[in-house]
Short mmCIF file of C-alpha atoms and ligand atoms in Angstrom, two decimals:
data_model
loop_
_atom_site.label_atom_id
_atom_site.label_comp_id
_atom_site.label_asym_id
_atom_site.label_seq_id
_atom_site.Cartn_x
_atom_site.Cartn_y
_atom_site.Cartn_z
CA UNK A 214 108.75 89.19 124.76
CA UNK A 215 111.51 89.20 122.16
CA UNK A 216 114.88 87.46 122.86
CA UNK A 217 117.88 89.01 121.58
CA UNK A 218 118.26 86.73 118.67
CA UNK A 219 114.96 87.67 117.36
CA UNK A 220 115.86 90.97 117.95
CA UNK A 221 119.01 90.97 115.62
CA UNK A 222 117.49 89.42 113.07
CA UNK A 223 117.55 90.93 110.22
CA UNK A 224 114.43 91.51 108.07
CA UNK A 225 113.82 92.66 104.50
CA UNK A 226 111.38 94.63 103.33
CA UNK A 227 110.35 94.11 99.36
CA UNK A 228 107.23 96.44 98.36
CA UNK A 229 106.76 98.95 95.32
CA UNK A 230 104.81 101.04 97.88
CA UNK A 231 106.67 103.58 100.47
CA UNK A 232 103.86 103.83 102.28
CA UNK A 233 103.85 100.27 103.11
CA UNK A 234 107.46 99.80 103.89
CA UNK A 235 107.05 102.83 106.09
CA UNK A 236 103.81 101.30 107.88
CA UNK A 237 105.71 97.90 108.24
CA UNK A 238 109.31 99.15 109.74
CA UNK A 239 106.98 101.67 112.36
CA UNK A 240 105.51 97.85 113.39
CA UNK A 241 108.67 96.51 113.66
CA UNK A 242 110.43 99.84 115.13
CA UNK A 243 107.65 99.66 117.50
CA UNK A 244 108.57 95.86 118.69
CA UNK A 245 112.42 96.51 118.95
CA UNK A 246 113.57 95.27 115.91
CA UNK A 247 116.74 96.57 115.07
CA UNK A 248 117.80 95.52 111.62
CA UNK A 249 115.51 95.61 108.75
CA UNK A 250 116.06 97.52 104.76
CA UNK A 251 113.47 97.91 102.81
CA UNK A 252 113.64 98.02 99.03
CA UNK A 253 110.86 99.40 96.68
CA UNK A 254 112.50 98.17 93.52
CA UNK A 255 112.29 94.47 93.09
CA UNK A 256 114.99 94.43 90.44
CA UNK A 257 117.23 95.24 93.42
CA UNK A 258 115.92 91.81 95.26
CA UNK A 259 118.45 89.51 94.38
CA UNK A 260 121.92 91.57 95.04
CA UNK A 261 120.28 93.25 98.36
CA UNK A 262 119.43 89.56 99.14
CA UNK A 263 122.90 88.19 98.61
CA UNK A 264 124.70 91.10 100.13
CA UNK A 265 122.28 91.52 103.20
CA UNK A 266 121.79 87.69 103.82
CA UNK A 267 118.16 88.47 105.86
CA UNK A 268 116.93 86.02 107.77
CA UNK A 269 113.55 86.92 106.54
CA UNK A 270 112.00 88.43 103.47
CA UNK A 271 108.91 90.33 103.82
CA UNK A 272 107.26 90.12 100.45
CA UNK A 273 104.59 92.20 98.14
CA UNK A 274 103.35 90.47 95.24
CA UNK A 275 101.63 92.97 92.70
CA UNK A 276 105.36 95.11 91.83
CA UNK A 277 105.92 96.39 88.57
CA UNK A 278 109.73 95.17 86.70
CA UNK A 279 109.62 91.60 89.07
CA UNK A 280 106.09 90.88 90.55
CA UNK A 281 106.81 88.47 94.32
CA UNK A 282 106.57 85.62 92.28
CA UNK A 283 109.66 86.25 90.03
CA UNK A 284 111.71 87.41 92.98
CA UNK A 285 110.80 83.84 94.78
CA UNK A 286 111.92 82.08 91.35
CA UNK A 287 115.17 84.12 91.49
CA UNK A 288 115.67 83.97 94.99
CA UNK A 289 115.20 80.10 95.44
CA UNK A 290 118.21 79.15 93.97
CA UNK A 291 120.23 80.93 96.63
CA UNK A 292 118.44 79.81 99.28
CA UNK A 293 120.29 76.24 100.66
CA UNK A 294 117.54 72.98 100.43
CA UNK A 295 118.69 72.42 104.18
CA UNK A 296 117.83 75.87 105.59
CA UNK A 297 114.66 77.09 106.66
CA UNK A 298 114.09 80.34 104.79
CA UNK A 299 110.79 82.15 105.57
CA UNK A 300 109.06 84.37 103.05
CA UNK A 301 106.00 86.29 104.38
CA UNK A 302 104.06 86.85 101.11
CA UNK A 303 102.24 90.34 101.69
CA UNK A 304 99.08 90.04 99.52
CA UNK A 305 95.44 91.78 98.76
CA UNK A 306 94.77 89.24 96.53
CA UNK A 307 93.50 86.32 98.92
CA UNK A 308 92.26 83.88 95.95
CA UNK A 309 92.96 79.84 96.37
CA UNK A 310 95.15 79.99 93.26
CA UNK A 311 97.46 82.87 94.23
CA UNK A 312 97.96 81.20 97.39
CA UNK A 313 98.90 77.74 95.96
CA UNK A 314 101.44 79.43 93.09
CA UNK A 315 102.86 81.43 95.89
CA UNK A 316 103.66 78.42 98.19
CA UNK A 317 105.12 76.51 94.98
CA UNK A 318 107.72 79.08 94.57
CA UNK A 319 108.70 79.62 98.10
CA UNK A 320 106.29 81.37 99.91
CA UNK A 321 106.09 80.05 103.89
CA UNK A 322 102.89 82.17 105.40
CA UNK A 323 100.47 85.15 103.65
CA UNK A 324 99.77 88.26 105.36
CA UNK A 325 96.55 90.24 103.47
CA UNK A 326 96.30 94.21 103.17
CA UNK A 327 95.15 96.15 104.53
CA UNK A 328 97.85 94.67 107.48
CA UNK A 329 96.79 94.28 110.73
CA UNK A 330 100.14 95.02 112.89
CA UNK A 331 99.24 92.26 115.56
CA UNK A 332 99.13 89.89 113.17
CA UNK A 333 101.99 90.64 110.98
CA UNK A 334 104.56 90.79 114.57
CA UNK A 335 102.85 87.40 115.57
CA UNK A 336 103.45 85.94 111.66
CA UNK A 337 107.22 87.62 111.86
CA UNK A 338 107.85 86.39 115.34
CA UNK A 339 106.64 82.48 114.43
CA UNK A 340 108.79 82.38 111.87
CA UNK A 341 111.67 83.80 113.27
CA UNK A 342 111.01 81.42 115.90
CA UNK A 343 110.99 78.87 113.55
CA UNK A 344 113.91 79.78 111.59
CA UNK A 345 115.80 79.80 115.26
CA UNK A 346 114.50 76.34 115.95
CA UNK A 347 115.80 74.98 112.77
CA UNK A 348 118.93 76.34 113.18
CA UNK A 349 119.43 74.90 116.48
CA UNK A 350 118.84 72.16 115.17
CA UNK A 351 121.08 71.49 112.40
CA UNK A 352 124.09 72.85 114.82
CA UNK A 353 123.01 70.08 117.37
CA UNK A 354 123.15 67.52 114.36
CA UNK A 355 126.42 68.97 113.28
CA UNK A 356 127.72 68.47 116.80
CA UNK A 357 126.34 64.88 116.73
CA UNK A 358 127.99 64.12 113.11
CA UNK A 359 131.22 65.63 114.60
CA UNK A 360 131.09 63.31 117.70
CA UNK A 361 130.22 60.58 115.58
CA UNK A 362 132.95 60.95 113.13
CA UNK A 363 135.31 61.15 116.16
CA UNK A 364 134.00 58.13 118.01
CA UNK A 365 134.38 56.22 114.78
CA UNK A 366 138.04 57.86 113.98
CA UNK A 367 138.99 56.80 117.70
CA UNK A 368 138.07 53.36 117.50
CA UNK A 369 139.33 52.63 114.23
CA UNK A 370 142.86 53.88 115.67
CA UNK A 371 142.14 51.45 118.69
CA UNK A 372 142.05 48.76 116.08
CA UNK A 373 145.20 49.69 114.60
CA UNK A 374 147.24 49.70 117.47
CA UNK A 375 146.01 46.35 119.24
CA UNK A 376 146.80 45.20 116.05
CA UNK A 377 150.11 46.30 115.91
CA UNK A 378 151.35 45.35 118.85
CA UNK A 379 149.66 41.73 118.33
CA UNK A 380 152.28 41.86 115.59
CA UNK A 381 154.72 43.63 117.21
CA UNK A 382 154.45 40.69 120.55
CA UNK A 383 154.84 38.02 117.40
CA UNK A 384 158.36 39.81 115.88
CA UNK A 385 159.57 40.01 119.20
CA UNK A 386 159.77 36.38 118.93
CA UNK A 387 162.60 36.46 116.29
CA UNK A 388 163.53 39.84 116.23
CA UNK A 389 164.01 42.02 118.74
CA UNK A 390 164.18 45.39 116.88
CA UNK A 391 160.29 44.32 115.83
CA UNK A 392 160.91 46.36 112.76
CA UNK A 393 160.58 43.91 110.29
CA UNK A 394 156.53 43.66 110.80
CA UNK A 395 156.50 47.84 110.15
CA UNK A 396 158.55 47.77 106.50
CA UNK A 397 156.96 44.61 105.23
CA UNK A 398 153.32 46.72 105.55
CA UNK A 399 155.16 50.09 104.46
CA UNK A 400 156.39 48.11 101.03
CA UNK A 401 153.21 46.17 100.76
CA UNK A 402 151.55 49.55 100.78
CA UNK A 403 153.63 50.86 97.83
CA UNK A 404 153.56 47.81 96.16
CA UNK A 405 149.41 48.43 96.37
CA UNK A 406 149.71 52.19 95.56
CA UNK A 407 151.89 51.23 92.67
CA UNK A 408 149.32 48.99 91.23
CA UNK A 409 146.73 51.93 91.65
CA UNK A 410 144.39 49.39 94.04
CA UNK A 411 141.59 52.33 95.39
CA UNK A 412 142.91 54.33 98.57
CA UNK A 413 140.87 52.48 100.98
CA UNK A 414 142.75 49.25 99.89
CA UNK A 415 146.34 50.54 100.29
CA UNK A 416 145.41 52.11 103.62
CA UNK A 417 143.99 48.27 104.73
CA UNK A 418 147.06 46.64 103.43
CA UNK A 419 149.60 48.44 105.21
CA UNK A 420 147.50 48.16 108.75
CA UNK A 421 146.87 44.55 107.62
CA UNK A 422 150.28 43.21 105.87
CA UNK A 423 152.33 43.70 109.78
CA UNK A 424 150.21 40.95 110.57
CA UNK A 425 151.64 38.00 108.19
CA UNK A 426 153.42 36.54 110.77
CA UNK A 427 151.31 36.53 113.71
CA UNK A 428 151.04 33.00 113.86
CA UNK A 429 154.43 32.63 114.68
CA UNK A 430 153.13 33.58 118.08
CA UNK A 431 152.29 29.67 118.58
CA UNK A 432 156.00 28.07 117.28
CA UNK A 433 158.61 26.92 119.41
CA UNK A 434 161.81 28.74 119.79
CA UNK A 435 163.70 25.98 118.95
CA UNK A 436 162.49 26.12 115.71
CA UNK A 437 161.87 30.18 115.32
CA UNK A 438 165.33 30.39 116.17
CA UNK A 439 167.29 28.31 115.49
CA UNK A 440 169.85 29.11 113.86
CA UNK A 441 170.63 25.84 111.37
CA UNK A 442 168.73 24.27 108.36
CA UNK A 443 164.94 23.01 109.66
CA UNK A 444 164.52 19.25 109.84
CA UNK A 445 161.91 18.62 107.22
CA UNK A 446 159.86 18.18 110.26
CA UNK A 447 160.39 21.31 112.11
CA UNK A 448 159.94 23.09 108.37
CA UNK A 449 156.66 21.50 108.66
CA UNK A 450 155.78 22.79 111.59
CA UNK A 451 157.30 26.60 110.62
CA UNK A 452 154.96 25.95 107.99
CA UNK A 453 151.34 26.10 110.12
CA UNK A 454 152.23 29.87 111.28
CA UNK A 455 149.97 30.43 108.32
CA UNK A 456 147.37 28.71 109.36
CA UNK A 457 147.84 29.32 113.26
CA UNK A 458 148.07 33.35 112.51
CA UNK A 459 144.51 32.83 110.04
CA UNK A 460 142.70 30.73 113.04
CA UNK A 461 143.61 33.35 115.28
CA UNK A 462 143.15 36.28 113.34
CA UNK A 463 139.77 34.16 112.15
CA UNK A 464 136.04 35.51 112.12
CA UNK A 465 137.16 39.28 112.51
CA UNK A 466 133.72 41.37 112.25
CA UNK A 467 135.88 44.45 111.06
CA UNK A 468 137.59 44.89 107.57
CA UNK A 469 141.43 45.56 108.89
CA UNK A 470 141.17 42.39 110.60
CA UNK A 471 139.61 40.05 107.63
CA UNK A 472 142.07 41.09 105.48
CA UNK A 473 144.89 40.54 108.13
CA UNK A 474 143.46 36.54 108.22
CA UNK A 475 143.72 36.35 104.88
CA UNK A 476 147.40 37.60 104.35
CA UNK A 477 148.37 35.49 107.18
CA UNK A 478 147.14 32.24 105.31
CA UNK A 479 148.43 33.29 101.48
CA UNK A 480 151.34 35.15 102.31
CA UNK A 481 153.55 31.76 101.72
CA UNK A 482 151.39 30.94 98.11
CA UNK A 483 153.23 30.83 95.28
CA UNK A 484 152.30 31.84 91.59
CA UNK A 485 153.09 28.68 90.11
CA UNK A 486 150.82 26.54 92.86
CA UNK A 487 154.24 25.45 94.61
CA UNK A 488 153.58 27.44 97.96
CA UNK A 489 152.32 25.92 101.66
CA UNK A 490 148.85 25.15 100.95
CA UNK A 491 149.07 24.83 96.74
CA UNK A 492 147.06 27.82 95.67
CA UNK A 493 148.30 29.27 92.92
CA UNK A 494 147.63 32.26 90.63
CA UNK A 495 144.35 34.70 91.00
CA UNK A 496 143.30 31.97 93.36
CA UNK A 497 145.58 33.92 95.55
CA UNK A 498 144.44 36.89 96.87
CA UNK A 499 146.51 40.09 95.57
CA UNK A 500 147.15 40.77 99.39
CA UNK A 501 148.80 37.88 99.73
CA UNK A 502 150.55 38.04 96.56
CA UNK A 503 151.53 41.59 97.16
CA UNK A 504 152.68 40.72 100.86
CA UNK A 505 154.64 37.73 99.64
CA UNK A 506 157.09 39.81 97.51
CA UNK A 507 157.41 42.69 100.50
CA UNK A 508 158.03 40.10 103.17
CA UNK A 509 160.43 37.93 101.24
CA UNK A 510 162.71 40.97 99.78
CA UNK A 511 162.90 42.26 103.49
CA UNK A 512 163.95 39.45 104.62
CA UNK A 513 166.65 39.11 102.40
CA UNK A 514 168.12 42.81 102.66
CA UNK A 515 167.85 41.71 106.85
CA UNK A 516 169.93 39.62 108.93
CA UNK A 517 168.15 36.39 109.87
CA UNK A 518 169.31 33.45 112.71
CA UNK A 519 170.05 31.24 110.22
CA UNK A 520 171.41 33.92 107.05
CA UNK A 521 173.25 37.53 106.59
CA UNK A 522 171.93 40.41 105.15
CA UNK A 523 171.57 40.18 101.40
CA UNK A 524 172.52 43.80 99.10
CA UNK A 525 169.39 45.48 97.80
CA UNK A 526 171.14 44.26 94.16
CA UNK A 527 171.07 40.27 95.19
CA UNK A 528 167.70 40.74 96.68
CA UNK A 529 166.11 42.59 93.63
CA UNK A 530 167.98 39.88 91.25
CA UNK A 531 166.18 37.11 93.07
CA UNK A 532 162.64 38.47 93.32
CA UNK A 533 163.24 38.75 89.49
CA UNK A 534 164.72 35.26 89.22
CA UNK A 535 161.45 34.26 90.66
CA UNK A 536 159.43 36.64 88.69
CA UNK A 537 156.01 34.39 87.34
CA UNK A 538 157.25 31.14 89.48
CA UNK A 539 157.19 32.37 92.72
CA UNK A 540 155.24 35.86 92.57
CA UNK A 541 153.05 37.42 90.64
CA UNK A 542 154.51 39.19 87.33
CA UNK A 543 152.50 41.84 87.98
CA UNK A 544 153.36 42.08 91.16
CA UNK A 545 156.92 42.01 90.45
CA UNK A 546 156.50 45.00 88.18
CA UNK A 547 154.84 46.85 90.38
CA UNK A 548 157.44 46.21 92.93
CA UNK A 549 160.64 47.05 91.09
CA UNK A 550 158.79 50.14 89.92
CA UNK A 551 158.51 51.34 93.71
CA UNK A 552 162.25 50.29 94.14
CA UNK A 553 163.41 52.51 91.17
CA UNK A 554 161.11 55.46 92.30
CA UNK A 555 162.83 54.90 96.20
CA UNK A 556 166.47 54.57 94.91
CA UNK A 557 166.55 57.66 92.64
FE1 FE2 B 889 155.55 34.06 107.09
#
């Protein structure tokens, strides 16, 4: 028995001879097929082909103009690599040789004149079958790539947001507004974009550069907030947030999270070595120097405990006062091209 989708498939017929595409749609009249053409010039393979889009060719070999092995060598580049495309090569010639060069260009099965019709409906039906099988197929790998892509997508946003509101519970420590975290990765971001680092980089940066503070988590509000100059001992201890946020943010298996550890240990490096742990130039990762400019500049424009909110002006003159001591020239370019591109 057929099943519908064999029974809508639809078949082409390539032979010089109208007797034989009359004796071949009868056998396929005869077993309910409903669509087929037939075409006795081969010269008209390729556009009936492209406009008809069979799902099987049924093909002579011995035609004058195109013989079936010039149609295969035209057809074949139409044909997708992933698909499977069945040619039934319709042959009186049974020799070895004209077998082989048939399968070479394309051919998937041989049927030999004079046709028997129970064999040419069982060839057709196989590899229908077969086409229908293969189809299935790739839709049910589709469907799996799909789900895959959207398992992936969803988990990747689960990392995002228990990262952000790790940083998120650390800002609420000395700012309640928690916005601070947000710009700092926003301006990092540009900063990256500005300095053309690859996509994937810029996207990592501004998940990762909310993060620089994390280890703030672990200091005591007395110090966090207070609102005077730091004892050189309480600096001292304001100074291990770097550390504290890297140990905590430490042996991350995923890439959002390695690069968060190691902003939260450079983000306080200076270019000129004079920074919390003494690294200084390239030996600083460009994270770290990029975050270092974004997090200082908002925290000028911002009100702090312990200062008032700086003008953009004052802020932009002092990252430049510190241009090649503090940060990164190139750095420092990059940023105060993203500031005149946001101020115009
Ligand atoms: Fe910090």
């Amino acid at each position: 028995m057929l099943n519908n989708e064999h029974r809508s498939a639809r078949i082409l017929i390539i032979d010089d001879q109208t007797a034989n595409t009359l004796l071949l749609e009868g056998i396929l009249e005869e077993e309910d097929y409903q669509d087929y053409r037939s075409i006795t010039d081969s010269r008209q393979a390729l556009p009936v082909f492209l406009e008809y889009q069979p799902d099987l060719i049924l093909l002579d070999l011995q035609m004058p103009h195109l013989n079936g092995f010039d149609v295969m060598h035209q057809l074949r580049p139409r044909i997708p690599s992933d698909t499977f495309f069945p040619i039934l090569v319709l042959t009186a010639d049974i020799n070895p040789e004209t077998k082989r060069q048939a399968l070479a260009e394309g051919a998937t099965d041989f049927v030999t004149k004079p046709f028997d019709a129970t064999e040419v409906i069982l060839r057709i039906r196989n590899l229908l079958q077969t086409r229908a099988l293969h189809r299935q197929l790739q839709n049910q790998n589709q469907l799996l790539d799909e789900k895959v892509r959207q398992r992936t997508a969803e988990l990747e946003e689960t990392q995002i947001e228990i990262l952000q509101r790790l940083a998120l519970a650390a800002e609420y420590r000395d700012d309640d507004t928690g916005e601070h975290t947000q710009r700092v990765g926003q301006m990092s971001a540009q900063i990256a974009k500005a300095l053309q680092l690859p996509e994937a980089d810029v996207e990592l940066i501004w998940r990762a550069a909310p993060l620089h503070d994390v280890g703030k988590i672990a200091i005591p509000d007395a110090i966090l907030l207070k609102p005077g100059k730091l004892t050189p001992e309480e600096f001292h201890q304001m100074k291990t947030h770097t550390t504290l946020g890297a140990k905590m943010l430490s042996r991350g298996s995923f890439p959002l999270l390695q690069l968060a550890e190691e902003i939260a240990l450079t983000h306080h490096e200076h270019w000129n070595g004079n920074g919390y742990l003494g690294l200084a130039g390239e030996s600083i990762p460009i994270a770290g120097r990029i975050v270092a400019v974004a997090d200082v500049f908002d925290a000028l424009t911002h009100e702090r405990p312990y200062k008032k909110a700086w003008s953009q002006d004052d802020a932009i003159a002092e990252i430049h006062r510190q241009n090649g001591g503090q940060f990164d020239p190139r750095i420092v370019e990059a940023f105060l091209n993203v500031r005149a591109t946001t101020s115009t």
